[in-house]
PDB file of C-alpha atoms in Angstrom:
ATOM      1  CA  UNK A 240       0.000   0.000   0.000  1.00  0.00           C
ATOM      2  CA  UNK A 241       2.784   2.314   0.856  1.00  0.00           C
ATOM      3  CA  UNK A 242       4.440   1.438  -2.575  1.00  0.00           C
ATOM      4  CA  UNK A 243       1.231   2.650  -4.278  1.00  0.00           C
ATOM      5  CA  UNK A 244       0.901   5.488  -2.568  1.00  0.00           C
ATOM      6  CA  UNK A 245       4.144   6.691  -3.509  1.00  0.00           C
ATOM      7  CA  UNK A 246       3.897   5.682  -7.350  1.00  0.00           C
ATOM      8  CA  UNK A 247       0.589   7.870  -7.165  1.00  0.00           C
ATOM      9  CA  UNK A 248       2.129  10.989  -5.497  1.00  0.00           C
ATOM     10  CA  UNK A 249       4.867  10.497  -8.131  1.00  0.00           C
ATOM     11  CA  UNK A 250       1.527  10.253 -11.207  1.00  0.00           C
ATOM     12  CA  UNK A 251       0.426  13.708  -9.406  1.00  0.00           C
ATOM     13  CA  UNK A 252       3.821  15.146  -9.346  1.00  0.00           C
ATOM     14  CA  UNK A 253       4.312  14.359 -13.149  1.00  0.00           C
ATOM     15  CA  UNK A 254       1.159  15.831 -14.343  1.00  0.00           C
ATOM     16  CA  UNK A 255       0.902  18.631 -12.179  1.00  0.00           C
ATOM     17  CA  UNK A 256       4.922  19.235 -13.981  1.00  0.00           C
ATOM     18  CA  UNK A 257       3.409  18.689 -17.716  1.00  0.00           C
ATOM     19  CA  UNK A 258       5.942  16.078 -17.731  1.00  0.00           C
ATOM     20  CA  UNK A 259       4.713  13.050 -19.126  1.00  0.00           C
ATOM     21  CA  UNK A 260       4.952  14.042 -22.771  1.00  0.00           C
ATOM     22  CA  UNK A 261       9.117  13.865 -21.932  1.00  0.00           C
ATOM     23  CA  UNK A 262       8.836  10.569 -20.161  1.00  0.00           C
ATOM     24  CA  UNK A 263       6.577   8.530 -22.243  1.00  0.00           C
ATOM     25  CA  UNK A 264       8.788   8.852 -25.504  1.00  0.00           C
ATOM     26  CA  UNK A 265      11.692   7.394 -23.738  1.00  0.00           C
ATOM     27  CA  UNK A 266      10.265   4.121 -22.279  1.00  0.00           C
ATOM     28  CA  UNK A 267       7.358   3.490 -24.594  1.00  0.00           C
ATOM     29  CA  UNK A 268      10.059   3.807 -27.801  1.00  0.00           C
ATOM     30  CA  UNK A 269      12.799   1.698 -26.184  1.00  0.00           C
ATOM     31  CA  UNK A 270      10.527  -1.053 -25.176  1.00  0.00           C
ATOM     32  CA  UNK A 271       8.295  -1.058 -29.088  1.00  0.00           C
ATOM     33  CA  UNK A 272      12.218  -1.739 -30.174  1.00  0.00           C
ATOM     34  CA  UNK A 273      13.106  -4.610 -27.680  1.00  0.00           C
ATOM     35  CA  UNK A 274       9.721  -6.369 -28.164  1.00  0.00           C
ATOM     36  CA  UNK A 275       9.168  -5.617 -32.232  1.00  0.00           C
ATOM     37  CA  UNK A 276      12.470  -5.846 -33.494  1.00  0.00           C
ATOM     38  CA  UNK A 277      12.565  -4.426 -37.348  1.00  0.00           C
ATOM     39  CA  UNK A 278       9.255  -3.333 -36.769  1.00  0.00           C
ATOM     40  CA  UNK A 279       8.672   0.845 -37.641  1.00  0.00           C
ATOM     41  CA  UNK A 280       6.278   2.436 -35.185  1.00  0.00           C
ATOM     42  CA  UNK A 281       3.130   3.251 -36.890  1.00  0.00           C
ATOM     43  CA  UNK A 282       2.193   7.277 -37.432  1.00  0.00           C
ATOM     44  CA  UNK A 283      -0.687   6.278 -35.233  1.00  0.00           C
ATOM     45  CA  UNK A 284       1.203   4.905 -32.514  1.00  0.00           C
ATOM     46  CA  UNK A 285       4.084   8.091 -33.149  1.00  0.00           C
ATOM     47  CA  UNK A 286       1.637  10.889 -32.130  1.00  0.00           C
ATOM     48  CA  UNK A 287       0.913   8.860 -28.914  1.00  0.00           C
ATOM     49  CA  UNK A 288       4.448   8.985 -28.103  1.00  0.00           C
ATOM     50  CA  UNK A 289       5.064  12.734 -28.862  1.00  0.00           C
ATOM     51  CA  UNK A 290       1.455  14.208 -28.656  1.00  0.00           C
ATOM     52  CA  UNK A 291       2.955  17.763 -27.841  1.00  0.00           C
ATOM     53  CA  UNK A 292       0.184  18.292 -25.335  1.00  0.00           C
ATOM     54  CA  UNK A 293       0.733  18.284 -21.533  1.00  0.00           C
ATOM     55  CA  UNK A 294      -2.082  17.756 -18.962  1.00  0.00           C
ATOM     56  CA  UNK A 295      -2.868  21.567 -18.783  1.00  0.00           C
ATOM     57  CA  UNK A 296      -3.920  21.334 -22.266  1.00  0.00           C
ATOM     58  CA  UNK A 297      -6.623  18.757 -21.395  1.00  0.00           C
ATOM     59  CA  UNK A 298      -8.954  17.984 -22.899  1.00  0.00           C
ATOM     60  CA  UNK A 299      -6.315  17.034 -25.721  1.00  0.00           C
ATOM     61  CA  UNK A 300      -5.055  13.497 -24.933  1.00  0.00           C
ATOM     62  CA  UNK A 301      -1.993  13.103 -23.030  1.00  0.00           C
ATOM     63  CA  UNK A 302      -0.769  10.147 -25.252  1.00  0.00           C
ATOM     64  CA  UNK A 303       0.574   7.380 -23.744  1.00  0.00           C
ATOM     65  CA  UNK A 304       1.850   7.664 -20.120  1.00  0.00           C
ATOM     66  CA  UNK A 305       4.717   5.669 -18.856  1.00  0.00           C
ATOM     67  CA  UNK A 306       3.428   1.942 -18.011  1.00  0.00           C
ATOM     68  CA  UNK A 307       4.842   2.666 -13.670  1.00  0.00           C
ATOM     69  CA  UNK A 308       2.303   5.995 -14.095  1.00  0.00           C
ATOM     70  CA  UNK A 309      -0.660   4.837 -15.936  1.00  0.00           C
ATOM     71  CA  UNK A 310      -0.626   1.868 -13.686  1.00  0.00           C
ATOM     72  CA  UNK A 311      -0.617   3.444 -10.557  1.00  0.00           C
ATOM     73  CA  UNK A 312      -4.150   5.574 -11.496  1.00  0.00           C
ATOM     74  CA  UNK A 313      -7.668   3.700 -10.514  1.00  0.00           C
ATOM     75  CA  UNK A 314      -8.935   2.637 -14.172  1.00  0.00           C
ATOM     76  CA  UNK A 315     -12.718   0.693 -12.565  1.00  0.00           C
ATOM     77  CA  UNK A 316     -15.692   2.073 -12.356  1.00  0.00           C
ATOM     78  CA  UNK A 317     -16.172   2.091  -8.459  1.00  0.00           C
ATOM     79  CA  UNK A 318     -13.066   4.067  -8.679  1.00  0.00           C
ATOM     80  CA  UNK A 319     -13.674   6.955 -10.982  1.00  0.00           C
ATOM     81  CA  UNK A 320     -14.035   9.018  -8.074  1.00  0.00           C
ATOM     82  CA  UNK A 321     -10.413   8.513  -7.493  1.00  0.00           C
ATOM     83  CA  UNK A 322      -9.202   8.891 -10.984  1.00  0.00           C
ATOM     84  CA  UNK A 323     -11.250  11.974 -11.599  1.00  0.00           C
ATOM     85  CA  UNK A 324      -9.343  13.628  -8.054  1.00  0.00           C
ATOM     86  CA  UNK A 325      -5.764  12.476  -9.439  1.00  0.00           C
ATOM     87  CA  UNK A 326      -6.796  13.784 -12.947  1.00  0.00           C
ATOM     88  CA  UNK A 327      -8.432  17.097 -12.053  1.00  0.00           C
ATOM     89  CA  UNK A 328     -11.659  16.276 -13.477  1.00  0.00           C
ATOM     90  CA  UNK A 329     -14.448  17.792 -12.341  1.00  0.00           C
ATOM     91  CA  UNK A 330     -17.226  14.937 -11.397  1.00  0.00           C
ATOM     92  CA  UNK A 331     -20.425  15.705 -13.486  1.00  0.00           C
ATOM     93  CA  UNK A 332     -18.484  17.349 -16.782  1.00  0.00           C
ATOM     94  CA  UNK A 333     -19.284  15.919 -20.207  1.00  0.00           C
ATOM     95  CA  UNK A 334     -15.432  14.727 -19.710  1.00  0.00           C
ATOM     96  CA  UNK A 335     -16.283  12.964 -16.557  1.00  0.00           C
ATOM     97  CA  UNK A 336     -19.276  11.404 -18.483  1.00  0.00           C
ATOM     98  CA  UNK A 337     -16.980  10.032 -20.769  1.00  0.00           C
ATOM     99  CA  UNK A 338     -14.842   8.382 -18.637  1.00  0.00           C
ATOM    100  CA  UNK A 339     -17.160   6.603 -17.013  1.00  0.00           C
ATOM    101  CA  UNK A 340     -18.370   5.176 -20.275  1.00  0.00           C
ATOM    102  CA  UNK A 341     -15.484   3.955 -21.235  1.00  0.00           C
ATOM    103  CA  UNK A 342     -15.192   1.869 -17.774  1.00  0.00           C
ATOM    104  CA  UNK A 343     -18.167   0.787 -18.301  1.00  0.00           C
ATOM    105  CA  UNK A 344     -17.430  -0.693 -22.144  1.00  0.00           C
ATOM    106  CA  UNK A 345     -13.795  -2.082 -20.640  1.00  0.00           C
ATOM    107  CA  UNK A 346     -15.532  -3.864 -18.203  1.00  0.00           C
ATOM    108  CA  UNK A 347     -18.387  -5.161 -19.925  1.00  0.00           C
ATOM    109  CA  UNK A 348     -18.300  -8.842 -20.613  1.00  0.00           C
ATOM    110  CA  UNK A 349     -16.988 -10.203 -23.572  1.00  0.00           C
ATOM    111  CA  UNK A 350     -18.779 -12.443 -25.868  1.00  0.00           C
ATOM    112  CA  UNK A 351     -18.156 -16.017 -25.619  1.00  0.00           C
ATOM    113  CA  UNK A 352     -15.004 -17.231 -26.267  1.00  0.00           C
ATOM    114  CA  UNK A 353     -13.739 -13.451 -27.091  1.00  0.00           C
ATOM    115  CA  UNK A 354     -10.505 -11.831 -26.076  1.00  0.00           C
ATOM    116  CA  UNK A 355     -10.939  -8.742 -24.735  1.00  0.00           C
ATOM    117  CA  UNK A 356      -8.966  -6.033 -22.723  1.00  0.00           C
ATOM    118  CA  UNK A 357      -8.156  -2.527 -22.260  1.00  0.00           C
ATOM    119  CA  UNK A 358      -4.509  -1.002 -22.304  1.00  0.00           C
ATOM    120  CA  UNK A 359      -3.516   1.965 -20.507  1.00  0.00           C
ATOM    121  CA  UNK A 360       0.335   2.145 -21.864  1.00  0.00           C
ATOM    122  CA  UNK A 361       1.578   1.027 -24.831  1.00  0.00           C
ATOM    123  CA  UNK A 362       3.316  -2.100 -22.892  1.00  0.00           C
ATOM    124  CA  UNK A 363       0.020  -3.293 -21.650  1.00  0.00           C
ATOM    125  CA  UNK A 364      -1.180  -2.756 -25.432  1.00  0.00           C
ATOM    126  CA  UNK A 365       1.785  -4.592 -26.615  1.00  0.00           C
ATOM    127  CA  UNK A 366       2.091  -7.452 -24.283  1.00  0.00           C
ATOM    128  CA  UNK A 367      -1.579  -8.545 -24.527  1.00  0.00           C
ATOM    129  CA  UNK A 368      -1.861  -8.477 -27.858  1.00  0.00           C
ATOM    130  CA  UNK A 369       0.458 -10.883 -27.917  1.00  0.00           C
ATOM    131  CA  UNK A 370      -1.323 -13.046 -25.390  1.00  0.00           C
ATOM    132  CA  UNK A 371      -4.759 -13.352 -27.171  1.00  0.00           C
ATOM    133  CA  UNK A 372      -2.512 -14.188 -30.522  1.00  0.00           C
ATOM    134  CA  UNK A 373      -0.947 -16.725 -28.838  1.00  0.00           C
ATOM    135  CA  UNK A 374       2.546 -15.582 -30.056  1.00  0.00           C
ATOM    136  CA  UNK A 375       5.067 -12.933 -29.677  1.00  0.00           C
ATOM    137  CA  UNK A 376       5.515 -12.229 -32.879  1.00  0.00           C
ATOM    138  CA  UNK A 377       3.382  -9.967 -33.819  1.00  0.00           C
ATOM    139  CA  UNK A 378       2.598  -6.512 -36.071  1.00  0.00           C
ATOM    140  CA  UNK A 379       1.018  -3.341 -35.877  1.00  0.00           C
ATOM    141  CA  UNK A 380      -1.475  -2.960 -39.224  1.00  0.00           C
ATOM    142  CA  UNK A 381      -2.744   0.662 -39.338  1.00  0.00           C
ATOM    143  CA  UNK A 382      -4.793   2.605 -42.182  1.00  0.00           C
ATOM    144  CA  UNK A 383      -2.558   5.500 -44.075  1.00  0.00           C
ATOM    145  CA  UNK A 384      -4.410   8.313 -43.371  1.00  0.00           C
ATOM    146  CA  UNK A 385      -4.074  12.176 -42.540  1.00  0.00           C
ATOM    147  CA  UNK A 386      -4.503  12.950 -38.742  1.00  0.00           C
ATOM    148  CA  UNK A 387      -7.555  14.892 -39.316  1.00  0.00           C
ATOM    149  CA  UNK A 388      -9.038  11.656 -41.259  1.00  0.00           C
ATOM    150  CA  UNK A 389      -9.782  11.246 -44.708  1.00  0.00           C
ATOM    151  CA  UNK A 390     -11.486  13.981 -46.685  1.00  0.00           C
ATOM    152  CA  UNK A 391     -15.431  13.457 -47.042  1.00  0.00           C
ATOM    153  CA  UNK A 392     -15.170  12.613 -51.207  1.00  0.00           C
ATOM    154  CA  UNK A 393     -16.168   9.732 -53.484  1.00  0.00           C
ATOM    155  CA  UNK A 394     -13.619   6.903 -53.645  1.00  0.00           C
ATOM    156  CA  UNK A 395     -12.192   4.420 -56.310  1.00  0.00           C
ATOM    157  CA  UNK A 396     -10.687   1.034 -54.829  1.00  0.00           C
ATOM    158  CA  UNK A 397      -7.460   1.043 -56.635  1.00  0.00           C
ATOM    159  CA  UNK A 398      -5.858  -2.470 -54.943  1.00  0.00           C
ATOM    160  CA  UNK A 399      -7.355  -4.986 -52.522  1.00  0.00           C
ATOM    161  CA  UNK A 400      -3.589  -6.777 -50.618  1.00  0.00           C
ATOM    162  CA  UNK A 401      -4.626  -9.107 -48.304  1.00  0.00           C
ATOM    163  CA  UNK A 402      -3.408  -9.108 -44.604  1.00  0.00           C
ATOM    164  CA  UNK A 403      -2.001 -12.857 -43.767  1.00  0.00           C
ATOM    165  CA  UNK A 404      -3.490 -14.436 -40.926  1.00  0.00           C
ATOM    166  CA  UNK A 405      -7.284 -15.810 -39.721  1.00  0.00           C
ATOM    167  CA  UNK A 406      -7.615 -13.199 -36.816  1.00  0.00           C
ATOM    168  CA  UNK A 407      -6.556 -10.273 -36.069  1.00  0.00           C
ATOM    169  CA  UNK A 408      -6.909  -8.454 -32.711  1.00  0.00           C
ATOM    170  CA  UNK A 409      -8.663  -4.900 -33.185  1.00  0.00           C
ATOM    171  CA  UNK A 410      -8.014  -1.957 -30.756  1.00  0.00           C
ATOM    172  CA  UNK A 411      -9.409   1.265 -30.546  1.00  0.00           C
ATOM    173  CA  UNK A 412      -9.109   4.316 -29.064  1.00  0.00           C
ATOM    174  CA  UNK A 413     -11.026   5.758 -26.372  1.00  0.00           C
ATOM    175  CA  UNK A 414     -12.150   9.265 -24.614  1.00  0.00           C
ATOM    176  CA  UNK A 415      -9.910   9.753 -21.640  1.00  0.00           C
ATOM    177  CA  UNK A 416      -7.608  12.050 -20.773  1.00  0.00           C
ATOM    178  CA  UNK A 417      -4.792  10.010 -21.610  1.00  0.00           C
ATOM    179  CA  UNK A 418      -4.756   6.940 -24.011  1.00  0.00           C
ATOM    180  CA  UNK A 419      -6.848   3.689 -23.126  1.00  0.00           C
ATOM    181  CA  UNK A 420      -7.532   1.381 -26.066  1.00  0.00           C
ATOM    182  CA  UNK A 421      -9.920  -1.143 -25.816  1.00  0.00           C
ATOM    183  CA  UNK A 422      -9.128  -4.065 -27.866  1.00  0.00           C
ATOM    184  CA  UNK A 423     -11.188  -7.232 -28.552  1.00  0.00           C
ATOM    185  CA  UNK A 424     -10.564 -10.562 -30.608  1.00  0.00           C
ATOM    186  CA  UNK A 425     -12.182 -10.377 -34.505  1.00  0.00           C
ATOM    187  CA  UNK A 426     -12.739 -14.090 -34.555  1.00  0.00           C
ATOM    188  CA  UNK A 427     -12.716 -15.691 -37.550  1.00  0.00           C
ATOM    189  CA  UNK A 428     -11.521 -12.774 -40.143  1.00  0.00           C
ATOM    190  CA  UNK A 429      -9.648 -11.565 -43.274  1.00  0.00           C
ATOM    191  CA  UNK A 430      -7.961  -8.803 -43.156  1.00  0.00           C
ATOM    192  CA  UNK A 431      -7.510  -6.189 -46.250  1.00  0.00           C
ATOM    193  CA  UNK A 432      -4.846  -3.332 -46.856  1.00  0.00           C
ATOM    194  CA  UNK A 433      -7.203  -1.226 -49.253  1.00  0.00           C
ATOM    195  CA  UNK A 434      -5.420   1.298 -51.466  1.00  0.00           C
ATOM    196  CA  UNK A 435      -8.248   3.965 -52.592  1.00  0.00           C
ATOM    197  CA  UNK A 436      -7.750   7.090 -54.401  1.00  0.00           C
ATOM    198  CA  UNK A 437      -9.907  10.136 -54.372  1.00  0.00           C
ATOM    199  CA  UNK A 438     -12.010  12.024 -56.600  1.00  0.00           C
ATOM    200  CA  UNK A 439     -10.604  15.719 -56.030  1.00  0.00           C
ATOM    201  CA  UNK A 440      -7.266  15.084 -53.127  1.00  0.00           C
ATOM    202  CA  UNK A 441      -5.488  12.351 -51.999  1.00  0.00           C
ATOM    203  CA  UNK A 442      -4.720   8.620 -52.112  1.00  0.00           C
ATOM    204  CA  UNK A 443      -5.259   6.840 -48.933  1.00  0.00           C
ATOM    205  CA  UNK A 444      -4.746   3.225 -47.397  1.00  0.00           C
ATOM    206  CA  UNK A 445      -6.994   1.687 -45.181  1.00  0.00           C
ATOM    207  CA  UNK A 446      -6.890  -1.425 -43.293  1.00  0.00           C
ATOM    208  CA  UNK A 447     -10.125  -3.570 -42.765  1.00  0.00           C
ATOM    209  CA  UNK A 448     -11.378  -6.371 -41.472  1.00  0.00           C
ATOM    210  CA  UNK A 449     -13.960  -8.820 -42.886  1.00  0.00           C
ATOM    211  CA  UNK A 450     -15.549 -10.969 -39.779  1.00  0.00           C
ATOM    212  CA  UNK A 451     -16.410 -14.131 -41.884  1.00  0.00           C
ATOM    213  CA  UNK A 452     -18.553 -15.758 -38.285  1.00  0.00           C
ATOM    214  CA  UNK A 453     -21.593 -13.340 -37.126  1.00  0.00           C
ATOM    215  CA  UNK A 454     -23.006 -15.609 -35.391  1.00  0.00           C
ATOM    216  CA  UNK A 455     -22.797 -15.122 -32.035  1.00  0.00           C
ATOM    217  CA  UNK A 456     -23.415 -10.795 -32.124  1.00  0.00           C
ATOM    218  CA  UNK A 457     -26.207  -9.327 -30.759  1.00  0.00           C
ATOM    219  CA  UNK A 458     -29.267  -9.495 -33.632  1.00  0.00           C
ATOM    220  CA  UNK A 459     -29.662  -5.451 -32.707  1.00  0.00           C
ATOM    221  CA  UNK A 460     -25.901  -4.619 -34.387  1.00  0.00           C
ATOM    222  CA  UNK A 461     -26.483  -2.015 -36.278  1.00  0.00           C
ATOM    223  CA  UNK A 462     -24.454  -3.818 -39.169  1.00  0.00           C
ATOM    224  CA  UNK A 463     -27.604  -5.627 -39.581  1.00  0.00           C
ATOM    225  CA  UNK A 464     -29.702  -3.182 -39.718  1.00  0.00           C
ATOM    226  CA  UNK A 465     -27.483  -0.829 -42.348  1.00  0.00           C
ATOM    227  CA  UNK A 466     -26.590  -4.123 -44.332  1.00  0.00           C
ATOM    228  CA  UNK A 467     -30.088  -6.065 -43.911  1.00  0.00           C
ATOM    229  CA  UNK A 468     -28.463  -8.924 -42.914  1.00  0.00           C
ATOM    230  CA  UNK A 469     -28.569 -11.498 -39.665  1.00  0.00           C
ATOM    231  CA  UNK A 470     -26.116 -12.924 -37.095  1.00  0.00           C
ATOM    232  CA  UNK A 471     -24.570 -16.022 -38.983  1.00  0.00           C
ATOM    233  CA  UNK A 472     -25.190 -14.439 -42.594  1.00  0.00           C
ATOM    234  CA  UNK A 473     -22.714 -12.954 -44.691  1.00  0.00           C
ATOM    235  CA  UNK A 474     -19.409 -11.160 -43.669  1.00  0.00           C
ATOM    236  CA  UNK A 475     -19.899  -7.663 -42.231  1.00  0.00           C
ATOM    237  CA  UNK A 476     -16.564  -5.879 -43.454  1.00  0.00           C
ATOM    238  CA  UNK A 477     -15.948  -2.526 -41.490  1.00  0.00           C
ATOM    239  CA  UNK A 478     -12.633   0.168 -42.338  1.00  0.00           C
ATOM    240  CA  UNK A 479     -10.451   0.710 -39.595  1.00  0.00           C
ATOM    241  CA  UNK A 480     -10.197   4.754 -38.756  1.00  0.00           C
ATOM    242  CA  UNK A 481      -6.637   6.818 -38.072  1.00  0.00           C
ATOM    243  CA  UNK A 482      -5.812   5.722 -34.702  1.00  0.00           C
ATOM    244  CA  UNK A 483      -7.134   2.212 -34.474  1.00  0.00           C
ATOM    245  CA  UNK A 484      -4.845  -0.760 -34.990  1.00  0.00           C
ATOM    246  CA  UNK A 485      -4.950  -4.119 -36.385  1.00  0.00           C
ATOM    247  CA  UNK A 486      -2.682  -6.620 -34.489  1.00  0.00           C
ATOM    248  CA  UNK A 487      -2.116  -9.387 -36.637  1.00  0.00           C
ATOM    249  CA  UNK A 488       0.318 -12.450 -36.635  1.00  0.00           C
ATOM    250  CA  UNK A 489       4.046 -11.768 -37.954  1.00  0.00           C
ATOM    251  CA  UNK A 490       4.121 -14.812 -40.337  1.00  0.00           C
ATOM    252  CA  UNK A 491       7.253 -13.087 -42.276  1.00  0.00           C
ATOM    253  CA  UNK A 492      10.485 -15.085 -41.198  1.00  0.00           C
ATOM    254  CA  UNK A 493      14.414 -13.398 -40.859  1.00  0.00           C
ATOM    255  CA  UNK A 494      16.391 -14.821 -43.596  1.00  0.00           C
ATOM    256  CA  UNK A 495      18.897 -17.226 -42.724  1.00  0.00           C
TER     257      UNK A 495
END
């Protein structure tokens, strides 16, 4: 107890500084380059590390805070009263509000036989991605798009490269003041690099995912509805937005 205590003081101290943006690049970056060896950081991942904001700039997201930090702050619900007092977030603010939701959709159950977890560093991100692959060798599989997103314009599908593996862990990001993603297992999948260019700006790459078994989501989905199709039927394919990540098996092998 007296061990947590101090790790929290320290949280407060390096918020209350603005420090974290400094610490997170140093850790976070060394360990991405122990554990994924050859493997480049996504632009995704990159703005986590260096988001240029500090906690006085909230509500912009802190990025990624050291694993010791993020692991010393209350993420459950019955604690948000805790987190919000470490954070300085006011209880009852639309931020606030948010926060809570997302406690609530990390610690909803998962569907059976799912993998399913929330990361609060980009160790814990790491590490149990790995886990619900069943493998350390693993790869970050992100769309190629502008920060902002892509622009709002019609689109022509110029190449379809297919992602290898059966499934894919999917993460994505959610509201709190510094980065939590809440990943889940696709189940059986295919995964898609598609390269789309468009009509006035741009060419863009997006990854996918194509769940091939539907059978066991919740008939109100609102894929069904949009597509007009039923739990079981046929694949529901969804784009992945900037931010989001695609953890996929590393089938590629060193040379001898």
């Amino acid at each position: 107890m007296a061990r947590f205590a101090t790790v929290l003081l320290a949280a407060a101290a390096l918020l209350a500084a603005g420090r974290l943006t400094h610490a997170a690049p140093s850790t976070a970056g060394v360990f991405w380059r122990a554990v994924l060896p050859g493997s480049a950081v996504p632009d995704a991942v990159l703005r986590l590390l260096r988001p240029g904001s500090n906690f006085a700039a909230a509500p912009a997201a802190l990025g990624f805070l050291p694993r010791h930090v993020a692991d010393a702050i209350p993420f459950t619900a019955p604690a948000l009263p805790s987190a919000l007092a470490l954070l300085g977030v006011a209880p009852g603010t639309a931020q606030a509000a948010a926060m809570a939701e997302t406690l609530r959709t990390c610690e909803s159950p998962p569907l059976a036989g799912e993998a399913k977890f929330c990361a609060t560093s980009l160790e814990a991100l790491v590490e149990h991605a790995m886990e619900a692959l069943g493998t350390r060798r693993v790869r970050a599989v992100t769309s190629t798009l502008p920060r902002a997103g892509a622009p709002l314009q019609m689109y022509t599908v110029r190449a379809v490269r297919p992602v290898d593996g059966a499934s894919f862990v999917a993460c994505h990001d959610e509201a709190y003041p510094y980065t939590v993603y809440r990943c889940h297992g696709t189940g059986p999948a295919r995964g898609y690099m598609v390269e789309m260019e468009g009509a006035s700006e741009g060419a863009i790459t997006v990854a996918t995912v194509c769940h091939t078994d539907t059978s066991r989501w919740n008939p109100e989905h609102v894929s069904f509805k949009l597509l007009g199709t039923k739990p079981g039927g046929a694949p529901i394919c969804h784009l992945m937005p900037y931010g989001h990540i695609i953890w996929a098996k590393n089938v590629k092998r060193s040379p001898a």
